[in-house]
């Protein structure tokens, strides 16, 4: 159990260096145990950090999800309020017989039908948006913008007669875009005028 090195000196003498290999083995084993302990402690600390990070990310993601849901619900309520206002207005006009001609009543029923269909489409879009978590791709189409504007202005005149309206528009304006989104924009603008501007 000894490792030795001999160094020759003058006059046939030798200098001998020796060490017990048992001491070396003990040191190796001691170092191995220390290294193992260090690895175990490092792994334990790394696991704690990973768990803590994972929990923090989970909490942050949950908070962001709740915030997105609140924003979504706010947007949904705002979007649905617009066609509901139109439907309520025409329903009251029809119930109180305030539309002067049969043509006006027919147009009111047509607008009720189109607003109900729009609400159905809007609810479908909102549900899809909730599932996807993002806005779906819009495919543009060519339509007559003047007709869309005229319909919404006539709705506004019927629902909010206290607001005087002057409508000047070309007979035909061909427009390429999302008709559904543009209708929402116009109706939201008119609804905000009705709510937030003086008579």
mmCIF file of C-alpha atoms in Angstrom:
data_model
loop_
_atom_site.group_PDB
_atom_site.id
_atom_site.type_symbol
_atom_site.label_atom_id
_atom_site.label_comp_id
_atom_site.label_asym_id
_atom_site.label_seq_id
_atom_site.Cartn_x
_atom_site.Cartn_y
_atom_site.Cartn_z
ATOM 1 C CA UNK A 1 0.000 0.000 0.000
ATOM 2 C CA UNK A 2 2.875 2.371 -0.638
ATOM 3 C CA UNK A 3 3.781 4.294 -3.785
ATOM 4 C CA UNK A 4 7.461 5.297 -3.901
ATOM 5 C CA UNK A 5 9.907 7.192 -6.111
ATOM 6 C CA UNK A 6 13.674 6.770 -5.737
ATOM 7 C CA UNK A 7 16.168 9.454 -6.771
ATOM 8 C CA UNK A 8 19.802 8.438 -7.194
ATOM 9 C CA UNK A 9 22.387 10.570 -5.392
ATOM 10 C CA UNK A 10 26.215 10.673 -5.656
ATOM 11 C CA UNK A 11 28.224 7.894 -4.046
ATOM 12 C CA UNK A 12 25.517 5.268 -4.699
ATOM 13 C CA UNK A 13 23.058 6.780 -2.294
ATOM 14 C CA UNK A 14 19.356 7.141 -2.946
ATOM 15 C CA UNK A 15 16.674 9.556 -1.846
ATOM 16 C CA UNK A 16 13.348 7.807 -1.433
ATOM 17 C CA UNK A 17 9.937 9.531 -1.565
ATOM 18 C CA UNK A 18 6.978 7.377 -0.441
ATOM 19 C CA UNK A 19 3.266 7.860 0.269
ATOM 20 C CA UNK A 20 0.631 5.485 1.481
ATOM 21 C CA UNK A 21 -1.883 4.647 -1.262
ATOM 22 C CA UNK A 22 -4.472 4.058 1.446
ATOM 23 C CA UNK A 23 -4.360 7.787 2.203
ATOM 24 C CA UNK A 24 -4.760 8.535 -1.522
ATOM 25 C CA UNK A 25 -7.697 6.108 -1.765
ATOM 26 C CA UNK A 26 -9.314 7.715 1.287
ATOM 27 C CA UNK A 27 -8.911 11.184 -0.258
ATOM 28 C CA UNK A 28 -10.326 9.958 -3.597
ATOM 29 C CA UNK A 29 -13.318 8.397 -1.819
ATOM 30 C CA UNK A 30 -13.762 11.528 0.287
ATOM 31 C CA UNK A 31 -13.637 13.722 -2.826
ATOM 32 C CA UNK A 32 -16.089 11.418 -4.596
ATOM 33 C CA UNK A 33 -18.494 11.657 -1.658
ATOM 34 C CA UNK A 34 -18.165 15.434 -1.605
ATOM 35 C CA UNK A 35 -18.755 15.584 -5.360
ATOM 36 C CA UNK A 36 -21.811 13.329 -5.019
ATOM 37 C CA UNK A 37 -23.168 15.483 -2.189
ATOM 38 C CA UNK A 38 -22.592 18.627 -4.284
ATOM 39 C CA UNK A 39 -24.376 17.072 -7.293
ATOM 40 C CA UNK A 40 -27.339 16.000 -5.117
ATOM 41 C CA UNK A 41 -27.622 19.437 -3.500
ATOM 42 C CA UNK A 42 -27.273 21.180 -6.888
ATOM 43 C CA UNK A 43 -29.970 18.926 -8.401
ATOM 44 C CA UNK A 44 -32.246 19.568 -5.423
ATOM 45 C CA UNK A 45 -31.803 23.336 -5.707
ATOM 46 C CA UNK A 46 -32.279 23.182 -9.498
ATOM 47 C CA UNK A 47 -35.522 21.213 -8.984
ATOM 48 C CA UNK A 48 -36.763 23.809 -6.474
ATOM 49 C CA UNK A 49 -35.958 26.645 -8.911
ATOM 50 C CA UNK A 50 -37.731 24.815 -11.775
ATOM 51 C CA UNK A 51 -40.831 24.186 -9.618
ATOM 52 C CA UNK A 52 -40.867 27.818 -8.442
ATOM 53 C CA UNK A 53 -40.474 29.137 -12.012
ATOM 54 C CA UNK A 54 -43.181 26.799 -13.254
ATOM 55 C CA UNK A 55 -45.573 27.921 -10.531
ATOM 56 C CA UNK A 56 -44.800 31.591 -11.189
ATOM 57 C CA UNK A 57 -45.356 31.122 -14.951
ATOM 58 C CA UNK A 58 -48.605 29.274 -14.257
ATOM 59 C CA UNK A 59 -49.855 32.108 -12.044
ATOM 60 C CA UNK A 60 -48.806 34.729 -14.641
ATOM 61 C CA UNK A 61 -50.473 32.792 -17.481
ATOM 62 C CA UNK A 62 -53.649 32.420 -15.423
ATOM 63 C CA UNK A 63 -53.658 36.154 -14.675
ATOM 64 C CA UNK A 64 -53.151 36.987 -18.359
ATOM 65 C CA UNK A 65 -55.897 34.525 -19.333
ATOM 66 C CA UNK A 66 -58.335 36.136 -16.893
ATOM 67 C CA UNK A 67 -57.420 39.591 -18.191
ATOM 68 C CA UNK A 68 -57.975 38.465 -21.797
ATOM 69 C CA UNK A 69 -61.307 36.938 -20.785
ATOM 70 C CA UNK A 70 -62.410 40.193 -19.115
ATOM 71 C CA UNK A 71 -61.442 42.162 -22.224
ATOM 72 C CA UNK A 72 -63.249 39.627 -24.401
ATOM 73 C CA UNK A 73 -66.424 39.844 -22.306
ATOM 74 C CA UNK A 74 -66.293 43.644 -22.454
ATOM 75 C CA UNK A 75 -65.887 43.583 -26.242
ATOM 76 C CA UNK A 76 -68.657 40.994 -26.586
ATOM 77 C CA UNK A 77 -71.070 43.076 -24.501
ATOM 78 C CA UNK A 78 -70.256 46.198 -26.543
ATOM 79 C CA UNK A 79 -70.633 44.385 -29.867
ATOM 80 C CA UNK A 80 -73.954 42.762 -28.906
ATOM 81 C CA UNK A 81 -75.423 45.972 -27.478
ATOM 82 C CA UNK A 82 -75.436 47.664 -30.898
ATOM 83 C CA UNK A 83 -77.778 45.299 -32.795
ATOM 84 C CA UNK A 84 -79.903 44.918 -29.656
ATOM 85 C CA UNK A 85 -80.447 48.697 -29.627
ATOM 86 C CA UNK A 86 -81.562 48.605 -33.269
ATOM 87 C CA UNK A 87 -83.906 45.652 -32.623
ATOM 88 C CA UNK A 88 -85.367 47.316 -29.518
ATOM 89 C CA UNK A 89 -85.905 50.589 -31.399
ATOM 90 C CA UNK A 90 -87.723 49.003 -34.338
ATOM 91 C CA UNK A 91 -89.755 46.744 -32.021
ATOM 92 C CA UNK A 92 -90.984 49.774 -30.072
ATOM 93 C CA UNK A 93 -91.809 51.651 -33.268
ATOM 94 C CA UNK A 94 -93.763 48.669 -34.626
ATOM 95 C CA UNK A 95 -95.535 48.062 -31.307
ATOM 96 C CA UNK A 96 -96.592 51.709 -30.989
ATOM 97 C CA UNK A 97 -97.604 51.885 -34.697
ATOM 98 C CA UNK A 98 -95.349 54.903 -35.211
ATOM 99 C CA UNK A 99 -94.269 53.975 -38.730
ATOM 100 C CA UNK A 100 -96.436 55.957 -41.166
ATOM 101 C CA UNK A 101 -96.570 53.629 -44.190
ATOM 102 C CA UNK A 102 -96.734 49.913 -44.941
ATOM 103 C CA UNK A 103 -93.425 50.289 -46.785
ATOM 104 C CA UNK A 104 -91.819 51.645 -43.608
ATOM 105 C CA UNK A 105 -93.184 48.704 -41.622
ATOM 106 C CA UNK A 106 -91.923 46.249 -44.226
ATOM 107 C CA UNK A 107 -88.483 47.838 -44.151
ATOM 108 C CA UNK A 108 -88.514 47.740 -40.329
ATOM 109 C CA UNK A 109 -89.268 43.992 -40.368
ATOM 110 C CA UNK A 110 -86.473 43.473 -42.900
ATOM 111 C CA UNK A 111 -84.057 45.391 -40.688
ATOM 112 C CA UNK A 112 -85.144 43.344 -37.667
ATOM 113 C CA UNK A 113 -84.431 40.159 -39.606
ATOM 114 C CA UNK A 114 -81.037 41.378 -40.793
ATOM 115 C CA UNK A 115 -80.035 42.546 -37.279
ATOM 116 C CA UNK A 116 -81.045 39.198 -35.777
ATOM 117 C CA UNK A 117 -78.969 37.436 -38.440
ATOM 118 C CA UNK A 118 -76.089 39.814 -37.674
ATOM 119 C CA UNK A 119 -76.360 39.020 -33.968
ATOM 120 C CA UNK A 120 -76.268 35.317 -34.750
ATOM 121 C CA UNK A 121 -73.156 35.826 -36.887
ATOM 122 C CA UNK A 122 -71.613 38.007 -34.186
ATOM 123 C CA UNK A 123 -72.194 35.404 -31.472
ATOM 124 C CA UNK A 124 -70.632 32.731 -33.701
ATOM 125 C CA UNK A 125 -67.603 34.986 -34.285
ATOM 126 C CA UNK A 126 -67.262 35.734 -30.574
ATOM 127 C CA UNK A 127 -67.434 32.052 -29.639
ATOM 128 C CA UNK A 128 -64.825 31.229 -32.266
ATOM 129 C CA UNK A 129 -62.661 34.061 -30.986
ATOM 130 C CA UNK A 130 -62.932 32.704 -27.448
ATOM 131 C CA UNK A 131 -61.825 29.270 -28.662
ATOM 132 C CA UNK A 132 -58.937 30.505 -30.783
ATOM 133 C CA UNK A 133 -57.825 33.324 -28.516
ATOM 134 C CA UNK A 134 -57.087 35.486 -31.531
ATOM 135 C CA UNK A 135 -58.826 37.269 -34.390
ATOM 136 C CA UNK A 136 -59.560 35.083 -37.384
ATOM 137 C CA UNK A 137 -58.430 36.046 -40.878
ATOM 138 C CA UNK A 138 -60.878 38.320 -42.703
ATOM 139 C CA UNK A 139 -61.613 37.668 -46.383
ATOM 140 C CA UNK A 140 -62.461 40.962 -48.133
ATOM 141 C CA UNK A 141 -65.468 41.205 -50.456
ATOM 142 C CA UNK A 142 -66.780 43.854 -52.867
ATOM 143 C CA UNK A 143 -70.003 45.585 -51.736
ATOM 144 C CA UNK A 144 -71.934 48.845 -52.042
ATOM 145 C CA UNK A 145 -70.839 51.079 -49.170
ATOM 146 C CA UNK A 146 -73.539 53.680 -49.860
ATOM 147 C CA UNK A 147 -76.290 51.085 -49.298
ATOM 148 C CA UNK A 148 -74.729 50.010 -45.991
ATOM 149 C CA UNK A 149 -74.447 53.638 -44.853
ATOM 150 C CA UNK A 150 -78.014 54.452 -45.922
ATOM 151 C CA UNK A 151 -79.424 51.457 -43.997
ATOM 152 C CA UNK A 152 -77.638 52.436 -40.792
ATOM 153 C CA UNK A 153 -78.526 56.134 -41.115
ATOM 154 C CA UNK A 154 -82.208 55.203 -41.616
ATOM 155 C CA UNK A 155 -81.980 52.964 -38.539
ATOM 156 C CA UNK A 156 -80.482 55.848 -36.582
ATOM 157 C CA UNK A 157 -83.221 58.253 -37.729
ATOM 158 C CA UNK A 158 -85.912 55.790 -36.645
ATOM 159 C CA UNK A 159 -84.336 54.904 -33.296
ATOM 160 C CA UNK A 160 -83.074 58.375 -32.348
ATOM 161 C CA UNK A 161 -85.431 60.940 -33.916
ATOM 162 C CA UNK A 162 -84.188 63.648 -31.519
ATOM 163 C CA UNK A 163 -80.850 63.749 -33.378
ATOM 164 C CA UNK A 164 -81.222 65.559 -36.716
ATOM 165 C CA UNK A 165 -79.331 63.853 -39.547
ATOM 166 C CA UNK A 166 -78.265 65.158 -42.938
ATOM 167 C CA UNK A 167 -77.156 62.351 -45.250
ATOM 168 C CA UNK A 168 -75.124 63.151 -48.381
ATOM 169 C CA UNK A 169 -73.672 60.215 -50.266
ATOM 170 C CA UNK A 170 -73.125 58.997 -53.829
ATOM 171 C CA UNK A 171 -75.676 56.463 -55.021
ATOM 172 C CA UNK A 172 -73.117 53.699 -55.508
ATOM 173 C CA UNK A 173 -69.748 53.384 -53.776
ATOM 174 C CA UNK A 174 -68.001 50.108 -54.515
ATOM 175 C CA UNK A 175 -65.828 49.112 -51.573
ATOM 176 C CA UNK A 176 -63.589 46.099 -51.021
ATOM 177 C CA UNK A 177 -63.240 44.957 -47.408
ATOM 178 C CA UNK A 178 -65.054 43.229 -44.569
ATOM 179 C CA UNK A 179 -68.697 44.250 -44.763
ATOM 180 C CA UNK A 180 -69.449 42.767 -41.316
ATOM 181 C CA UNK A 181 -66.668 44.704 -39.597
ATOM 182 C CA UNK A 182 -67.515 47.935 -41.398
ATOM 183 C CA UNK A 183 -71.169 47.581 -40.350
ATOM 184 C CA UNK A 184 -70.032 47.180 -36.743
ATOM 185 C CA UNK A 185 -67.855 50.279 -37.041
ATOM 186 C CA UNK A 186 -70.706 52.421 -38.436
ATOM 187 C CA UNK A 187 -73.256 51.148 -35.925
ATOM 188 C CA UNK A 188 -70.902 51.628 -32.978
ATOM 189 C CA UNK A 189 -70.186 55.194 -34.112
ATOM 190 C CA UNK A 190 -73.905 56.000 -34.429
ATOM 191 C CA UNK A 191 -74.651 54.305 -31.082
ATOM 192 C CA UNK A 192 -71.984 56.430 -29.396
ATOM 193 C CA UNK A 193 -73.468 59.550 -31.014
ATOM 194 C CA UNK A 194 -76.897 58.601 -29.659
ATOM 195 C CA UNK A 195 -75.556 58.001 -26.151
ATOM 196 C CA UNK A 196 -72.887 60.615 -25.707
ATOM 197 C CA UNK A 197 -73.927 63.689 -27.695
ATOM 198 C CA UNK A 198 -76.612 66.267 -26.868
ATOM 199 C CA UNK A 199 -79.901 66.154 -28.735
#
